[in-house]
PDB file of C-alpha atoms in Angstrom:
ATOM      1  CA  MET A   1     137.136 -93.229-170.162  1.00  0.00           C
ATOM      2  CA  LYS A   2     133.403 -93.905-171.939  1.00  0.00           C
ATOM      3  CA  GLU A   3     130.557 -93.143-169.384  1.00  0.00           C
ATOM      4  CA  SER A   4     127.439 -94.913-168.735  1.00  0.00           C
ATOM      5  CA  ILE A   5     124.173 -93.298-169.109  1.00  0.00           C
ATOM      6  CA  TYR A   6     120.838 -93.563-166.992  1.00  0.00           C
ATOM      7  CA  ILE A   7     117.661 -93.171-167.878  1.00  0.00           C
ATOM      8  CA  PHE A   8     114.577 -93.157-165.303  1.00  0.00           C
ATOM      9  CA  SER A   9     111.623 -91.244-167.169  1.00  0.00           C
ATOM     10  CA  ASN A  10     109.582 -93.007-169.685  1.00  0.00           C
ATOM     11  CA  GLY A  11     109.545 -91.794-173.115  1.00  0.00           C
ATOM     12  CA  ARG A  12     111.001 -91.716-176.259  1.00  0.00           C
ATOM     13  CA  LEU A  13     114.604 -92.296-177.302  1.00  0.00           C
ATOM     14  CA  LYS A  14     115.506 -91.567-181.129  1.00  0.00           C
ATOM     15  CA  ARG A  15     118.335 -90.454-183.085  1.00  0.00           C
ATOM     16  CA  LYS A  16     118.640 -87.027-184.086  1.00  0.00           C
ATOM     17  CA  ASP A  17     121.277 -86.032-186.803  1.00  0.00           C
ATOM     18  CA  ASN A  18     124.579 -87.532-185.320  1.00  0.00           C
ATOM     19  CA  THR A  19     123.405 -87.796-181.529  1.00  0.00           C
ATOM     20  CA  LEU A  20     120.589 -89.155-179.375  1.00  0.00           C
ATOM     21  CA  PHE A  21     117.696 -87.308-178.184  1.00  0.00           C
ATOM     22  CA  PHE A  22     115.289 -88.450-175.299  1.00  0.00           C
ATOM     23  CA  GLU A  23     111.873 -86.981-174.975  1.00  0.00           C
ATOM     24  CA  SER A  24     110.434 -87.640-171.514  1.00  0.00           C
ATOM     25  CA  ASN A  25     106.470 -88.502-171.565  1.00  0.00           C
ATOM     26  CA  GLU A  26     106.178 -84.886-169.416  1.00  0.00           C
ATOM     27  CA  GLY A  27     107.748 -83.134-172.350  1.00  0.00           C
ATOM     28  CA  ALA A  28     111.407 -82.947-171.164  1.00  0.00           C
ATOM     29  CA  LYS A  29     113.925 -82.872-173.933  1.00  0.00           C
ATOM     30  CA  LYS A  30     117.560 -83.765-173.731  1.00  0.00           C
ATOM     31  CA  PHE A  31     120.277 -84.489-176.428  1.00  0.00           C
ATOM     32  CA  ILE A  32     122.794 -87.094-175.244  1.00  0.00           C
ATOM     33  CA  PRO A  33     126.224 -87.050-176.906  1.00  0.00           C
ATOM     34  CA  VAL A  34     127.291 -90.454-178.174  1.00  0.00           C
ATOM     35  CA  GLU A  35     130.998 -90.001-178.394  1.00  0.00           C
ATOM     36  CA  ASN A  36     131.792 -90.933-174.626  1.00  0.00           C
ATOM     37  CA  ILE A  37     129.155 -93.077-174.430  1.00  0.00           C
ATOM     38  CA  LYS A  38     129.755 -96.872-173.299  1.00  0.00           C
ATOM     39  CA  GLU A  39     126.282 -98.135-172.432  1.00  0.00           C
ATOM     40  CA  ILE A  40     122.872 -96.985-171.576  1.00  0.00           C
ATOM     41  CA  TYR A  41     120.621 -98.129-168.940  1.00  0.00           C
ATOM     42  CA  ALA A  42     116.995 -97.661-169.021  1.00  0.00           C
ATOM     43  CA  PHE A  43     114.884 -98.221-165.992  1.00  0.00           C
ATOM     44  CA  GLY A  44     111.875 -96.335-167.413  1.00  0.00           C
ATOM     45  CA  GLU A  45     109.293 -97.698-170.175  1.00  0.00           C
ATOM     46  CA  PHE A  46     110.361 -95.801-173.716  1.00  0.00           C
ATOM     47  CA  GLU A  47     110.076 -96.471-177.356  1.00  0.00           C
ATOM     48  CA  ILE A  48     113.086 -96.925-179.404  1.00  0.00           C
ATOM     49  CA  ASN A  49     113.061 -97.279-183.248  1.00  0.00           C
ATOM     50  CA  THR A  50     115.227 -99.292-185.730  1.00  0.00           C
ATOM     51  CA  LYS A  51     116.843 -95.993-186.836  1.00  0.00           C
ATOM     52  CA  ALA A  52     117.990 -95.279-183.107  1.00  0.00           C
ATOM     53  CA  LEU A  53     118.982 -98.823-182.571  1.00  0.00           C
ATOM     54  CA  ASN A  54     121.072 -98.823-185.651  1.00  0.00           C
ATOM     55  CA  PHE A  55     122.881 -95.749-184.497  1.00  0.00           C
ATOM     56  CA  LEU A  56     123.526 -97.630-181.044  1.00  0.00           C
ATOM     57  CA  ALA A  57     125.022-100.376-183.181  1.00  0.00           C
ATOM     58  CA  GLN A  58     127.210 -98.076-185.498  1.00  0.00           C
ATOM     59  CA  LYS A  59     128.573 -96.263-182.047  1.00  0.00           C
ATOM     60  CA  GLU A  60     128.964 -99.499-180.445  1.00  0.00           C
ATOM     61  CA  ILE A  61     126.640 -98.484-177.728  1.00  0.00           C
ATOM     62  CA  ILE A  62     125.214-101.331-175.633  1.00  0.00           C
ATOM     63  CA  LEU A  63     121.524-100.790-174.220  1.00  0.00           C
ATOM     64  CA  HIS A  64     120.317-102.248-171.004  1.00  0.00           C
ATOM     65  CA  TYR A  65     116.796-102.416-169.937  1.00  0.00           C
ATOM     66  CA  PHE A  66     115.033-103.488-166.766  1.00  0.00           C
ATOM     67  CA  ASN A  67     111.730-104.185-165.896  1.00  0.00           C
ATOM     68  CA  TYR A  68     109.354-102.805-163.122  1.00  0.00           C
ATOM     69  CA  TYR A  69     111.037-104.879-160.619  1.00  0.00           C
ATOM     70  CA  ASP A  70     114.267-103.182-161.551  1.00  0.00           C
ATOM     71  CA  TYR A  71     115.300-106.988-162.331  1.00  0.00           C
ATOM     72  CA  TYR A  72     117.541-107.002-165.423  1.00  0.00           C
ATOM     73  CA  ALA A  73     115.248-107.708-168.476  1.00  0.00           C
ATOM     74  CA  GLY A  74     117.701-107.737-171.594  1.00  0.00           C
ATOM     75  CA  THR A  75     120.453-106.232-173.569  1.00  0.00           C
ATOM     76  CA  PHE A  76     120.293-104.632-177.065  1.00  0.00           C
ATOM     77  CA  TYR A  77     124.094-106.091-177.862  1.00  0.00           C
ATOM     78  CA  PRO A  78     125.611-104.760-180.955  1.00  0.00           C
ATOM     79  CA  ARG A  79     127.406-107.105-183.334  1.00  0.00           C
ATOM     80  CA  GLU A  80     130.688-108.221-181.772  1.00  0.00           C
ATOM     81  CA  HIS A  81     133.013-106.291-183.475  1.00  0.00           C
ATOM     82  CA  TYR A  82     135.892-108.092-181.450  1.00  0.00           C
ATOM     83  CA  ASN A  83     134.235-111.721-182.407  1.00  0.00           C
ATOM     84  CA  SER A  84     136.252-114.338-182.964  1.00  0.00           C
ATOM     85  CA  GLY A  85     135.655-117.715-184.575  1.00  0.00           C
ATOM     86  CA  TYR A  86     138.650-119.023-182.882  1.00  0.00           C
ATOM     87  CA  MET A  87     137.630-118.227-179.390  1.00  0.00           C
ATOM     88  CA  ILE A  88     134.111-119.246-180.144  1.00  0.00           C
ATOM     89  CA  LEU A  89     135.243-122.684-181.080  1.00  0.00           C
ATOM     90  CA  LYS A  90     137.507-123.078-177.926  1.00  0.00           C
ATOM     91  CA  GLN A  91     134.488-121.866-175.791  1.00  0.00           C
ATOM     92  CA  VAL A  92     131.960-124.484-177.070  1.00  0.00           C
ATOM     93  CA  GLN A  93     134.996-127.304-176.977  1.00  0.00           C
ATOM     94  CA  ALA A  94     135.348-126.173-173.421  1.00  0.00           C
ATOM     95  CA  TYR A  95     131.586-126.625-172.850  1.00  0.00           C
ATOM     96  CA  GLU A  96     131.219-129.610-174.430  1.00  0.00           C
ATOM     97  CA  ASP A  97     134.136-131.278-172.776  1.00  0.00           C
ATOM     98  CA  ALA A  98     132.400-132.581-169.327  1.00  0.00           C
ATOM     99  CA  ASN A  99     135.780-132.270-167.683  1.00  0.00           C
ATOM    100  CA  LYS A 100     136.868-128.936-169.059  1.00  0.00           C
ATOM    101  CA  ARG A 101     133.542-127.558-168.052  1.00  0.00           C
ATOM    102  CA  LEU A 102     133.304-128.878-164.797  1.00  0.00           C
ATOM    103  CA  PHE A 103     136.917-127.268-164.088  1.00  0.00           C
ATOM    104  CA  LEU A 104     136.007-123.978-164.893  1.00  0.00           C
ATOM    105  CA  ALA A 105     132.210-124.041-163.317  1.00  0.00           C
ATOM    106  CA  LYS A 106     133.844-125.028-159.789  1.00  0.00           C
ATOM    107  CA  LYS A 107     136.658-122.320-160.727  1.00  0.00           C
ATOM    108  CA  PHE A 108     133.622-119.752-160.616  1.00  0.00           C
ATOM    109  CA  ILE A 109     132.000-121.365-157.561  1.00  0.00           C
ATOM    110  CA  GLU A 110     135.477-121.603-155.738  1.00  0.00           C
ATOM    111  CA  GLY A 111     136.146-117.898-156.561  1.00  0.00           C
ATOM    112  CA  ALA A 112     132.690-116.680-155.170  1.00  0.00           C
ATOM    113  CA  ILE A 113     133.435-118.958-151.814  1.00  0.00           C
ATOM    114  CA  LYS A 114     137.182-117.591-151.287  1.00  0.00           C
ATOM    115  CA  ASN A 115     135.627-113.919-151.582  1.00  0.00           C
ATOM    116  CA  THR A 116     132.876-114.500-149.198  1.00  0.00           C
ATOM    117  CA  LEU A 117     135.121-115.929-146.647  1.00  0.00           C
ATOM    118  CA  LYS A 118     137.095-112.666-147.085  1.00  0.00           C
ATOM    119  CA  VAL A 119     133.952-110.773-146.568  1.00  0.00           C
ATOM    120  CA  LEU A 120     133.534-112.629-143.279  1.00  0.00           C
ATOM    121  CA  LYS A 121     136.519-112.471-142.174  1.00  0.00           C
ATOM    122  CA  TYR A 122     136.956-108.781-142.609  1.00  0.00           C
ATOM    123  CA  TYR A 123     133.962-108.330-140.330  1.00  0.00           C
ATOM    124  CA  ASN A 124     135.129-111.127-137.939  1.00  0.00           C
ATOM    125  CA  ARG A 125     137.912-108.718-137.330  1.00  0.00           C
ATOM    126  CA  ARG A 126     135.641-105.897-136.473  1.00  0.00           C
ATOM    127  CA  LYS A 127     133.898-108.002-133.648  1.00  0.00           C
ATOM    128  CA  ARG A 128     130.910-109.812-135.587  1.00  0.00           C
ATOM    129  CA  ASN A 129     131.826-112.937-134.017  1.00  0.00           C
ATOM    130  CA  PHE A 130     131.699-115.120-137.803  1.00  0.00           C
ATOM    131  CA  ASP A 131     134.124-118.141-136.497  1.00  0.00           C
ATOM    132  CA  ASP A 132     131.176-120.644-136.930  1.00  0.00           C
ATOM    133  CA  LYS A 133     130.288-119.548-140.170  1.00  0.00           C
ATOM    134  CA  ILE A 134     133.729-119.355-141.401  1.00  0.00           C
ATOM    135  CA  LEU A 135     134.435-122.934-140.195  1.00  0.00           C
ATOM    136  CA  SER A 136     131.061-124.121-142.022  1.00  0.00           C
ATOM    137  CA  ILE A 137     131.863-122.471-144.940  1.00  0.00           C
ATOM    138  CA  SER A 138     135.390-123.712-145.154  1.00  0.00           C
ATOM    139  CA  LYS A 139     134.240-127.171-144.905  1.00  0.00           C
ATOM    140  CA  LEU A 140     132.127-126.847-147.659  1.00  0.00           C
ATOM    141  CA  TYR A 141     134.836-125.436-149.966  1.00  0.00           C
ATOM    142  CA  GLU A 142     136.706-128.619-148.976  1.00  0.00           C
ATOM    143  CA  GLU A 143     133.921-130.371-149.944  1.00  0.00           C
ATOM    144  CA  LEU A 144     133.661-128.609-153.306  1.00  0.00           C
ATOM    145  CA  LYS A 145     137.251-130.152-154.112  1.00  0.00           C
ATOM    146  CA  GLU A 146     135.855-133.614-154.427  1.00  0.00           C
ATOM    147  CA  VAL A 147     132.582-132.973-156.371  1.00  0.00           C
ATOM    148  CA  GLU A 148     132.906-134.616-159.842  1.00  0.00           C
ATOM    149  CA  ASP A 149     129.447-132.903-161.433  1.00  0.00           C
ATOM    150  CA  ILE A 150     128.298-129.192-161.887  1.00  0.00           C
ATOM    151  CA  GLU A 151     124.878-129.829-159.866  1.00  0.00           C
ATOM    152  CA  LYS A 152     126.441-130.801-156.692  1.00  0.00           C
ATOM    153  CA  SER A 153     128.742-128.118-157.043  1.00  0.00           C
ATOM    154  CA  MET A 154     125.913-125.612-157.337  1.00  0.00           C
ATOM    155  CA  ARG A 155     124.111-127.005-154.478  1.00  0.00           C
ATOM    156  CA  ILE A 156     127.570-126.365-152.534  1.00  0.00           C
ATOM    157  CA  GLU A 157     127.290-122.830-153.862  1.00  0.00           C
ATOM    158  CA  GLY A 158     123.699-122.432-152.769  1.00  0.00           C
ATOM    159  CA  ALA A 159     124.586-124.004-149.011  1.00  0.00           C
ATOM    160  CA  VAL A 160     127.229-121.443-148.702  1.00  0.00           C
ATOM    161  CA  LYS A 161     124.967-118.610-150.193  1.00  0.00           C
ATOM    162  CA  GLU A 162     122.481-119.350-147.342  1.00  0.00           C
ATOM    163  CA  ILE A 163     124.926-119.430-144.426  1.00  0.00           C
ATOM    164  CA  TYR A 164     126.399-115.846-145.935  1.00  0.00           C
ATOM    165  CA  TYR A 165     122.864-114.252-145.996  1.00  0.00           C
ATOM    166  CA  ASN A 166     122.293-115.466-142.436  1.00  0.00           C
ATOM    167  CA  SER A 167     125.276-113.520-141.609  1.00  0.00           C
ATOM    168  CA  PHE A 168     123.821-109.992-143.230  1.00  0.00           C
ATOM    169  CA  ASN A 169     121.932-109.349-139.800  1.00  0.00           C
ATOM    170  CA  LYS A 170     125.216-108.661-137.882  1.00  0.00           C
ATOM    171  CA  ILE A 171     126.563-106.779-140.588  1.00  0.00           C
ATOM    172  CA  ILE A 172     123.919-104.719-141.182  1.00  0.00           C
ATOM    173  CA  VAL A 173     123.409-102.063-138.301  1.00  0.00           C
ATOM    174  CA  GLN A 174     119.973-100.656-139.491  1.00  0.00           C
ATOM    175  CA  ASP A 175     116.887-102.537-138.252  1.00  0.00           C
ATOM    176  CA  ASP A 176     114.876-101.822-141.338  1.00  0.00           C
ATOM    177  CA  PHE A 177     117.141-103.874-143.092  1.00  0.00           C
ATOM    178  CA  LYS A 178     117.208-107.034-141.609  1.00  0.00           C
ATOM    179  CA  PHE A 179     117.433-110.383-143.473  1.00  0.00           C
ATOM    180  CA  THR A 180     114.760-113.119-143.237  1.00  0.00           C
ATOM    181  CA  LYS A 181     114.840-114.741-146.526  1.00  0.00           C
ATOM    182  CA  ARG A 182     116.155-114.286-150.075  1.00  0.00           C
ATOM    183  CA  THR A 183     112.977-113.259-152.236  1.00  0.00           C
ATOM    184  CA  ARG A 184     113.029-112.301-155.907  1.00  0.00           C
ATOM    185  CA  LYS A 185     110.811-111.257-158.703  1.00  0.00           C
ATOM    186  CA  PRO A 186     109.084-109.281-156.742  1.00  0.00           C
ATOM    187  CA  PRO A 187     111.326-108.693-153.710  1.00  0.00           C
ATOM    188  CA  LYS A 188     109.503-108.622-150.569  1.00  0.00           C
ATOM    189  CA  ASP A 189     111.429-106.156-148.154  1.00  0.00           C
ATOM    190  CA  TYR A 190     114.072-103.265-148.393  1.00  0.00           C
ATOM    191  CA  LEU A 191     117.043-105.507-148.441  1.00  0.00           C
ATOM    192  CA  ASN A 192     116.055-107.963-150.917  1.00  0.00           C
ATOM    193  CA  ALA A 193     115.005-105.030-153.364  1.00  0.00           C
ATOM    194  CA  ILE A 194     118.551-103.866-153.194  1.00  0.00           C
ATOM    195  CA  ILE A 195     120.071-106.982-153.785  1.00  0.00           C
ATOM    196  CA  SER A 196     118.210-107.869-156.614  1.00  0.00           C
ATOM    197  CA  PHE A 197     118.831-104.079-158.069  1.00  0.00           C
ATOM    198  CA  VAL A 198     122.706-104.195-157.427  1.00  0.00           C
ATOM    199  CA  ASN A 199     123.146-107.893-158.673  1.00  0.00           C
ATOM    200  CA  SER A 200     121.283-107.061-161.863  1.00  0.00           C
ATOM    201  CA  LEU A 201     123.866-104.131-162.310  1.00  0.00           C
ATOM    202  CA  ILE A 202     126.944-106.544-161.651  1.00  0.00           C
ATOM    203  CA  TYR A 203     125.502-108.943-164.352  1.00  0.00           C
ATOM    204  CA  THR A 204     125.209-105.880-167.093  1.00  0.00           C
ATOM    205  CA  TYR A 205     128.752-104.685-165.889  1.00  0.00           C
ATOM    206  CA  VAL A 206     129.967-108.092-166.642  1.00  0.00           C
ATOM    207  CA  LEU A 207     128.301-108.032-170.041  1.00  0.00           C
ATOM    208  CA  SER A 208     129.496-104.801-171.215  1.00  0.00           C
ATOM    209  CA  GLU A 209     132.833-106.415-170.511  1.00  0.00           C
ATOM    210  CA  ILE A 210     132.715-109.245-172.235  1.00  0.00           C
ATOM    211  CA  TYR A 211     131.626-107.167-175.412  1.00  0.00           C
ATOM    212  CA  GLN A 212     135.206-105.600-175.577  1.00  0.00           C
ATOM    213  CA  THR A 213     136.763-109.301-175.649  1.00  0.00           C
ATOM    214  CA  HIS A 214     136.800-112.324-178.069  1.00  0.00           C
ATOM    215  CA  LEU A 215     134.214-114.375-175.895  1.00  0.00           C
ATOM    216  CA  ASP A 216     130.860-114.956-176.777  1.00  0.00           C
ATOM    217  CA  PRO A 217     128.560-113.938-173.665  1.00  0.00           C
ATOM    218  CA  ARG A 218     126.140-117.063-174.708  1.00  0.00           C
ATOM    219  CA  ILE A 219     128.398-119.767-173.898  1.00  0.00           C
ATOM    220  CA  GLY A 220     128.752-120.099-170.056  1.00  0.00           C
ATOM    221  CA  PHE A 221     130.353-123.091-168.180  1.00  0.00           C
ATOM    222  CA  LEU A 222     128.459-122.931-164.565  1.00  0.00           C
ATOM    223  CA  HIS A 223     125.121-121.409-165.513  1.00  0.00           C
ATOM    224  CA  THR A 224     123.454-123.314-168.242  1.00  0.00           C
ATOM    225  CA  THR A 225     123.818-122.470-171.782  1.00  0.00           C
ATOM    226  CA  ASN A 226     120.750-122.635-174.244  1.00  0.00           C
ATOM    227  CA  PHE A 227     121.729-119.887-176.606  1.00  0.00           C
ATOM    228  CA  ARG A 228     118.654-117.878-175.928  1.00  0.00           C
ATOM    229  CA  ARG A 229     120.039-115.846-173.120  1.00  0.00           C
ATOM    230  CA  PHE A 230     123.586-114.711-171.996  1.00  0.00           C
ATOM    231  CA  SER A 231     125.076-117.145-169.312  1.00  0.00           C
ATOM    232  CA  LEU A 232     129.008-116.328-169.513  1.00  0.00           C
ATOM    233  CA  ASN A 233     128.125-112.863-167.714  1.00  0.00           C
ATOM    234  CA  LEU A 234     126.478-115.132-165.013  1.00  0.00           C
ATOM    235  CA  ASP A 235     129.175-116.975-164.306  1.00  0.00           C
ATOM    236  CA  ILE A 236     131.653-114.281-163.911  1.00  0.00           C
ATOM    237  CA  ALA A 237     129.122-111.995-161.908  1.00  0.00           C
ATOM    238  CA  GLU A 238     129.450-114.901-159.094  1.00  0.00           C
ATOM    239  CA  ILE A 239     132.683-113.630-158.356  1.00  0.00           C
ATOM    240  CA  PHE A 240     132.015-109.711-158.213  1.00  0.00           C
ATOM    241  CA  LYS A 241     128.640-109.828-156.807  1.00  0.00           C
ATOM    242  CA  ILE A 242     130.433-110.334-153.384  1.00  0.00           C
ATOM    243  CA  VAL A 243     133.573-108.076-154.331  1.00  0.00           C
ATOM    244  CA  ILE A 244     131.760-105.086-155.604  1.00  0.00           C
ATOM    245  CA  GLY A 245     128.050-105.373-155.086  1.00  0.00           C
ATOM    246  CA  ASP A 246     127.595-106.799-151.442  1.00  0.00           C
ATOM    247  CA  ARG A 247     130.150-104.470-149.943  1.00  0.00           C
ATOM    248  CA  LEU A 248     128.235-101.723-151.473  1.00  0.00           C
ATOM    249  CA  ILE A 249     124.930-102.542-150.282  1.00  0.00           C
ATOM    250  CA  PHE A 250     126.365-102.758-146.737  1.00  0.00           C
ATOM    251  CA  TYR A 251     127.885 -99.186-147.060  1.00  0.00           C
ATOM    252  CA  LEU A 252     124.856 -97.856-148.526  1.00  0.00           C
ATOM    253  CA  ILE A 253     122.527 -99.472-145.999  1.00  0.00           C
ATOM    254  CA  ASN A 254     124.887 -98.791-142.509  1.00  0.00           C
ATOM    255  CA  HIS A 255     126.013 -95.021-143.525  1.00  0.00           C
ATOM    256  CA  GLY A 256     122.286 -94.269-143.883  1.00  0.00           C
ATOM    257  CA  ILE A 257     122.205 -93.446-147.603  1.00  0.00           C
ATOM    258  CA  LEU A 258     119.598 -95.607-148.304  1.00  0.00           C
ATOM    259  CA  THR A 259     116.221 -95.307-145.984  1.00  0.00           C
ATOM    260  CA  LYS A 260     112.763 -96.402-145.772  1.00  0.00           C
ATOM    261  CA  LYS A 261     111.896 -93.454-148.021  1.00  0.00           C
ATOM    262  CA  CYS A 262     114.206 -95.012-151.087  1.00  0.00           C
ATOM    263  CA  PHE A 263     111.669 -97.385-151.567  1.00  0.00           C
ATOM    264  CA  GLU A 264     108.146 -97.971-152.953  1.00  0.00           C
ATOM    265  CA  LYS A 265     105.565-100.853-152.678  1.00  0.00           C
ATOM    266  CA  ASN A 266     104.770-101.660-156.629  1.00  0.00           C
ATOM    267  CA  PHE A 267     103.242-104.930-158.194  1.00  0.00           C
ATOM    268  CA  GLY A 268     103.176-107.051-154.780  1.00  0.00           C
ATOM    269  CA  GLY A 269     106.593-106.209-153.779  1.00  0.00           C
ATOM    270  CA  ILE A 270     109.115-103.852-152.849  1.00  0.00           C
ATOM    271  CA  ILE A 271     111.221-101.855-155.367  1.00  0.00           C
ATOM    272  CA  LEU A 272     113.734 -98.812-155.208  1.00  0.00           C
ATOM    273  CA  ASN A 273     112.304 -95.493-156.181  1.00  0.00           C
ATOM    274  CA  ASN A 274     113.827 -93.198-158.507  1.00  0.00           C
ATOM    275  CA  ASP A 275     116.001 -91.468-155.520  1.00  0.00           C
ATOM    276  CA  GLY A 276     116.978 -94.923-154.223  1.00  0.00           C
ATOM    277  CA  ARG A 277     118.189 -96.040-157.785  1.00  0.00           C
ATOM    278  CA  LYS A 278     120.304 -92.542-158.054  1.00  0.00           C
ATOM    279  CA  LYS A 279     121.663 -93.076-154.886  1.00  0.00           C
ATOM    280  CA  VAL A 280     122.840 -96.723-155.444  1.00  0.00           C
ATOM    281  CA  LEU A 281     124.335 -95.769-159.087  1.00  0.00           C
ATOM    282  CA  GLU A 282     125.921 -92.763-157.822  1.00  0.00           C
ATOM    283  CA  LYS A 283     127.910 -94.890-155.136  1.00  0.00           C
ATOM    284  CA  MET A 284     128.261 -97.664-157.765  1.00  0.00           C
ATOM    285  CA  GLU A 285     130.054 -95.778-160.359  1.00  0.00           C
ATOM    286  CA  LYS A 286     132.476 -94.322-157.554  1.00  0.00           C
ATOM    287  CA  ARG A 287     133.043 -97.749-156.546  1.00  0.00           C
ATOM    288  CA  LEU A 288     133.991 -99.055-160.132  1.00  0.00           C
ATOM    289  CA  LYS A 289     136.347 -96.383-160.371  1.00  0.00           C
ATOM    290  CA  GLU A 290     137.947 -96.790-157.085  1.00  0.00           C
ATOM    291  CA  THR A 291     141.494 -98.991-157.670  1.00  0.00           C
ATOM    292  CA  VAL A 292     143.004-101.805-155.860  1.00  0.00           C
ATOM    293  CA  LYS A 293     146.229-103.731-155.983  1.00  0.00           C
ATOM    294  CA  TYR A 294     146.426-106.162-158.672  1.00  0.00           C
ATOM    295  CA  LYS A 295     149.168-108.678-157.543  1.00  0.00           C
ATOM    296  CA  LYS A 296     149.638-110.036-160.656  1.00  0.00           C
ATOM    297  CA  LEU A 297     150.380-106.780-162.511  1.00  0.00           C
ATOM    298  CA  LYS A 298     151.902-105.224-159.626  1.00  0.00           C
ATOM    299  CA  LYS A 299     149.929-101.895-160.147  1.00  0.00           C
ATOM    300  CA  HIS A 300     146.430-100.753-158.954  1.00  0.00           C
ATOM    301  CA  VAL A 301     143.739-100.989-161.142  1.00  0.00           C
ATOM    302  CA  SER A 302     139.705-100.094-160.858  1.00  0.00           C
ATOM    303  CA  TYR A 303     137.046-102.558-159.900  1.00  0.00           C
ATOM    304  CA  ARG A 304     135.970-102.084-163.240  1.00  0.00           C
ATOM    305  CA  ARG A 305     138.996-102.973-164.992  1.00  0.00           C
ATOM    306  CA  LEU A 306     139.147-106.072-162.507  1.00  0.00           C
ATOM    307  CA  ILE A 307     136.435-107.659-164.530  1.00  0.00           C
ATOM    308  CA  ARG A 308     137.933-106.853-167.883  1.00  0.00           C
ATOM    309  CA  LEU A 309     141.309-108.764-166.426  1.00  0.00           C
ATOM    310  CA  GLU A 310     139.296-111.826-165.356  1.00  0.00           C
ATOM    311  CA  LEU A 311     138.096-112.157-168.696  1.00  0.00           C
ATOM    312  CA  TYR A 312     141.497-111.932-170.352  1.00  0.00           C
ATOM    313  CA  LYS A 313     142.243-114.473-167.814  1.00  0.00           C
ATOM    314  CA  LEU A 314     139.555-116.794-169.011  1.00  0.00           C
ATOM    315  CA  GLU A 315     140.377-116.260-172.790  1.00  0.00           C
ATOM    316  CA  LYS A 316     144.006-117.187-172.038  1.00  0.00           C
ATOM    317  CA  HIS A 317     142.738-120.298-170.571  1.00  0.00           C
ATOM    318  CA  LEU A 318     140.637-121.430-173.189  1.00  0.00           C
ATOM    319  CA  ILE A 319     143.526-121.079-176.101  1.00  0.00           C
ATOM    320  CA  GLY A 320     145.715-123.157-173.622  1.00  0.00           C
ATOM    321  CA  GLU A 321     148.190-120.231-172.589  1.00  0.00           C
ATOM    322  CA  GLN A 322     147.303-120.257-168.777  1.00  0.00           C
ATOM    323  CA  GLU A 323     145.055-122.218-166.237  1.00  0.00           C
ATOM    324  CA  TYR A 324     142.216-120.063-164.810  1.00  0.00           C
ATOM    325  CA  GLU A 325     142.420-118.806-161.291  1.00  0.00           C
ATOM    326  CA  PRO A 326     139.720-116.820-159.990  1.00  0.00           C
ATOM    327  CA  PHE A 327     140.125-113.525-158.808  1.00  0.00           C
ATOM    328  CA  THR A 328     140.415-113.058-154.684  1.00  0.00           C
ATOM    329  CA  MET A 329     140.296-109.828-152.942  1.00  0.00           C
ATOM    330  CA  GLU A 330     143.111-108.914-150.387  1.00  0.00           C
ATOM    331  CA  TRP A 331     141.506-107.517-147.217  1.00  0.00           C
TER     332      TRP A 331
END
């Protein structure tokens, strides 16, 4: 299995012979063999030239880069080697057909809501007393079934998220990570810093998996498609931010893996420092490799593989083979 590489230092990334070479601003030098690299994550500021970019494209290596808030900034996405004109046509047709687009948009929200309920019920069994929140979200889920436009669907999704976020203080046992309100660009407290960082990772994991399919990441159905940014990964991420991201956040905080020492104040907000990022990424890599039972295949698959399987289901839906149903976790 190919691996992900993470770069935290500022410096220069270049091609050297048949491999990559990184030199930090402090003078540290490192060769990066490319044979087993799937993607590179850049959290520091570094220079890269066209020679190195062409080499990444040749080796089909994706480069994700993040800004100083740990917020996803963009991706160097090599020419799609699985590109399919037929699949792109089917995506566009589904996007332009109001009913087909609404169906998929609601399915992504449905998946997010169902997994939200799974999380709350999991903690409800552990004496968190979420009966009222579960009931409120269940009612919103029933409302979603009757909605006939995407804007109203997204308002329901927003209402569900608000209820869900307000449950965090019963799930998280560390006082330094209490939830007040969701803040972004920059995050204003420790918890929001983690949420933003982990969500950004989920977006990039989904994007990397899209690259291995015939789908075009620019054509989404729930999030606006404008061809200037990727949107399909945002759609699919709605399901996996909860399944993979949020439960990892609870684990990192409740087990004391992340503490106040893992953060720093910067640019008017709070971000993870390098030590904090490394701790999150170490546990995230382990989580992505963990396996869960996948009923349809009657076997265990990794969390990362779940993302790919979700994309395959979407492909089958678009070409008329099988109606799309979002993944729901079994806990």
